[in-house]
Coordinates of C-alpha atoms in Angstrom, one line a residue:
X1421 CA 73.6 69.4 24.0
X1422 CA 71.0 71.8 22.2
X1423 CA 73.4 74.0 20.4
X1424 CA 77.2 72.5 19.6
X1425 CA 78.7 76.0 19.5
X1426 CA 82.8 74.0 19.0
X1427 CA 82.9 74.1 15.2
X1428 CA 86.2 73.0 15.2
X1429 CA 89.3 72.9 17.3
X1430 CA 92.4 74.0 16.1
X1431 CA 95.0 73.6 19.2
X1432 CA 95.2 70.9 21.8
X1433 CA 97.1 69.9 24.5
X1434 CA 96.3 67.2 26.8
X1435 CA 95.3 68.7 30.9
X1436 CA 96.8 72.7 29.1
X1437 CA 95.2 74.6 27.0
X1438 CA 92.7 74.4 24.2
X1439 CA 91.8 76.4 21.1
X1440 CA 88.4 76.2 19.5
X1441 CA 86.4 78.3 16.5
X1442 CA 82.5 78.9 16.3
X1443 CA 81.8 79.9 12.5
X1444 CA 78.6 82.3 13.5
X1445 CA 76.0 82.1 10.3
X1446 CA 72.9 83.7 10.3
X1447 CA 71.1 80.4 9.9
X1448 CA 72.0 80.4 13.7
X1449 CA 68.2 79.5 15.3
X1450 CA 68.8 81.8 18.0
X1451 CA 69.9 84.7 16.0
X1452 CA 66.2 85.2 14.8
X1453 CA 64.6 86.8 18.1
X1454 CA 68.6 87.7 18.9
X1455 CA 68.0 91.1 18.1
X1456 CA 65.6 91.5 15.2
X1457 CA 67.4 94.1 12.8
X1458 CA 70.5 93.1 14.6
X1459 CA 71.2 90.2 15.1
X1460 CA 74.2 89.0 17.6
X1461 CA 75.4 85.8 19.6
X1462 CA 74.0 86.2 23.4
X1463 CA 76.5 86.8 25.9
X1464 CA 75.3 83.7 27.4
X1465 CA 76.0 81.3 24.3
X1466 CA 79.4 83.1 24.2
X1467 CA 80.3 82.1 27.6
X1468 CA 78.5 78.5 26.8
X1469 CA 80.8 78.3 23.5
X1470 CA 83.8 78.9 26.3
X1471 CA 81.9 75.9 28.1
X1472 CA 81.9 73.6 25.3
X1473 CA 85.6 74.1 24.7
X1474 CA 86.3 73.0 28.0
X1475 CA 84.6 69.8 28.5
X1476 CA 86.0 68.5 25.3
X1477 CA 89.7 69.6 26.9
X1478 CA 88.5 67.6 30.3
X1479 CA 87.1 64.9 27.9
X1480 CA 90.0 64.4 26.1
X1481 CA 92.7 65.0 29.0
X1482 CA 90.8 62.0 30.8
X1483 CA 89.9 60.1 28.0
X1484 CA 86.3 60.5 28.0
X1485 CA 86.0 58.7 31.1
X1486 CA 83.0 61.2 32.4
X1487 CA 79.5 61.5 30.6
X1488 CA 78.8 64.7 31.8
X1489 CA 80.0 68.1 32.5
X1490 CA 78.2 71.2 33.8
X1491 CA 79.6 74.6 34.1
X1492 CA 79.8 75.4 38.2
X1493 CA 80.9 78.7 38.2
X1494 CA 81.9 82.0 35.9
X1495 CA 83.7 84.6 37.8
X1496 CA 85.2 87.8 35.8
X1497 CA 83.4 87.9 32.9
X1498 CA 83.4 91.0 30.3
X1499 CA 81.8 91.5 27.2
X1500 CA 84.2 93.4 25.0
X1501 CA 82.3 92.9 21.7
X1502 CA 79.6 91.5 19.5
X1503 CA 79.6 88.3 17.8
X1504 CA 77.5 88.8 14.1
X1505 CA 76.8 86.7 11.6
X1506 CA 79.7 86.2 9.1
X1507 CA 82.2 86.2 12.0
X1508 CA 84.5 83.4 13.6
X1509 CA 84.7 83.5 17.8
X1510 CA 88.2 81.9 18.7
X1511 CA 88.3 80.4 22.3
X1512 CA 91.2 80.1 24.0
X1513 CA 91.6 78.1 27.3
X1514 CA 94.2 77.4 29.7
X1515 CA 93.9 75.6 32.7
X1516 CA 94.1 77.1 35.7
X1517 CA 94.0 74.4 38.2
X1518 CA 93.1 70.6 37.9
X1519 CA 91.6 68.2 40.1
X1520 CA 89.6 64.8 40.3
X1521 CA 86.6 66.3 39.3
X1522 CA 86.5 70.3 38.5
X1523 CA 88.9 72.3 36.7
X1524 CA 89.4 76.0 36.3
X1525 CA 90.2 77.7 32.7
X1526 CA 90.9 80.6 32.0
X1527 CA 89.0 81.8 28.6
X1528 CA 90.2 84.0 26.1
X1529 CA 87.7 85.0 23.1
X1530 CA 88.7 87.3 20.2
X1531 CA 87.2 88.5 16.9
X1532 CA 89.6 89.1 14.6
X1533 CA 92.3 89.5 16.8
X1534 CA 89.8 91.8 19.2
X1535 CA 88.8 90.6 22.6
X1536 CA 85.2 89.4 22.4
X1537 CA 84.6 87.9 26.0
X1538 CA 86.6 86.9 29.1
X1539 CA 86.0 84.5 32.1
X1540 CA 87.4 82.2 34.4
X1541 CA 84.9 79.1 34.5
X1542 CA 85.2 76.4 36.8
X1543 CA 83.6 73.0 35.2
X1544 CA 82.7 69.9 36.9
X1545 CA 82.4 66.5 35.8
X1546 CA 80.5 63.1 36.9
X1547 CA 78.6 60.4 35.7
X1548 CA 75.5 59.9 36.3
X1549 CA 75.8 56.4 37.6
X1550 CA 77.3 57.9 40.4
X1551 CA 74.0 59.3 41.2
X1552 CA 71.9 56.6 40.0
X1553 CA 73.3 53.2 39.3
X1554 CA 70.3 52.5 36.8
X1555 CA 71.6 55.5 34.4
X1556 CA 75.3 53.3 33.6
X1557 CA 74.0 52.7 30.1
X1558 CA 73.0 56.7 29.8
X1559 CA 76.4 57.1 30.5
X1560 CA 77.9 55.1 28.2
X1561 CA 75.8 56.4 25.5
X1562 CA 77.0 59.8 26.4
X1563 CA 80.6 59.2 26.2
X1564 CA 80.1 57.5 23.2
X1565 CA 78.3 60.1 21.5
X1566 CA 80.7 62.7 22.7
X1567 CA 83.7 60.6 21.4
X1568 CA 81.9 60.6 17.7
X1569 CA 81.5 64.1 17.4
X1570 CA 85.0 64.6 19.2
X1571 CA 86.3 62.9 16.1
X1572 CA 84.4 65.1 13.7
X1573 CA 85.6 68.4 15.4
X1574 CA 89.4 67.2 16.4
X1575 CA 91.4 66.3 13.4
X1576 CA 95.2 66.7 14.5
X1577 CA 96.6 65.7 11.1
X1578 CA 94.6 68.6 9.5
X1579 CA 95.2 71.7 12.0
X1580 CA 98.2 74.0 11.7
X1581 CA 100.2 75.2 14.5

């Protein structure tokens, strides 16, 4: 993944609902060309940031047992406000239906407390060995890459509810 746009996540419950922060700093590389003299998150990052929050729900509902998961679909999506530097987007997911290999969430994003961006996203997950028997070790790497920075970003003991 280019940009890992989960800083943290602060709620999680296994196959329901997720709750994730991105802390936006100006250091952001994006943000440079993302407007010059005013600089904002693109729309597309904020619905990737409601991506990322996702897969790490699906990862961790089926205990990582997928490498890889692309976003299929985003239906209903509004832009309600602007992400700048200095600010904290908190994504909220619930699921909206689950099967064997896409779900569908529906994401909630606020700045402080103000609506920032809603969607329904339907993900899909695989591994890529499925595709291509020759890529099981790509696969494995994957997963455990994802289940490293899963610990880095997911510390139950630390989170308030």
């Amino acid at each position: 993944m280019r940009f890992s746009l989960v800083d943290r996540i602060v709620e999680l419950e296994r196959g329901r609902s997720i709750t994730a922060v991105k802390n936006l700093s100006l250091a952001e590389e994006y943000l440079q060309d993302h407007f010059p003299g005013f600089a904002v998150m693109p729309g597309v990052l904020m619905i990737e940031t409601c991506v990322q929050a996702g897969a790490w729900l699906m990862r961790y509902t089926d205990d990582f047992q997928f490498s890889t998961i692309l976003l299929k679909q985003a239906k209903a999506v509004k832009f309600n406000s602007f992400v700048t530097p200095g600010k904290q987007l908190r994504v909220t997911l619930k699921t909206h239906s689950w099967g064997p290999s896409e779900c569908t969430f529906k994401c909630e994003s606020t700045i402080d407390g103000e609506s920032a961006v809603s969607a329904r996203i339907t993900l899909h997950q695989l591994n890529l060995r499925n595709r291509n028997p020759s890529l099981a070790q790509a696969d494995s790497d994957l997963i455990a890459k994802m289940k490293e920075v899963f610990h880095q970003i997911w510390q139950p003991a630390l989170t308030t509810a």
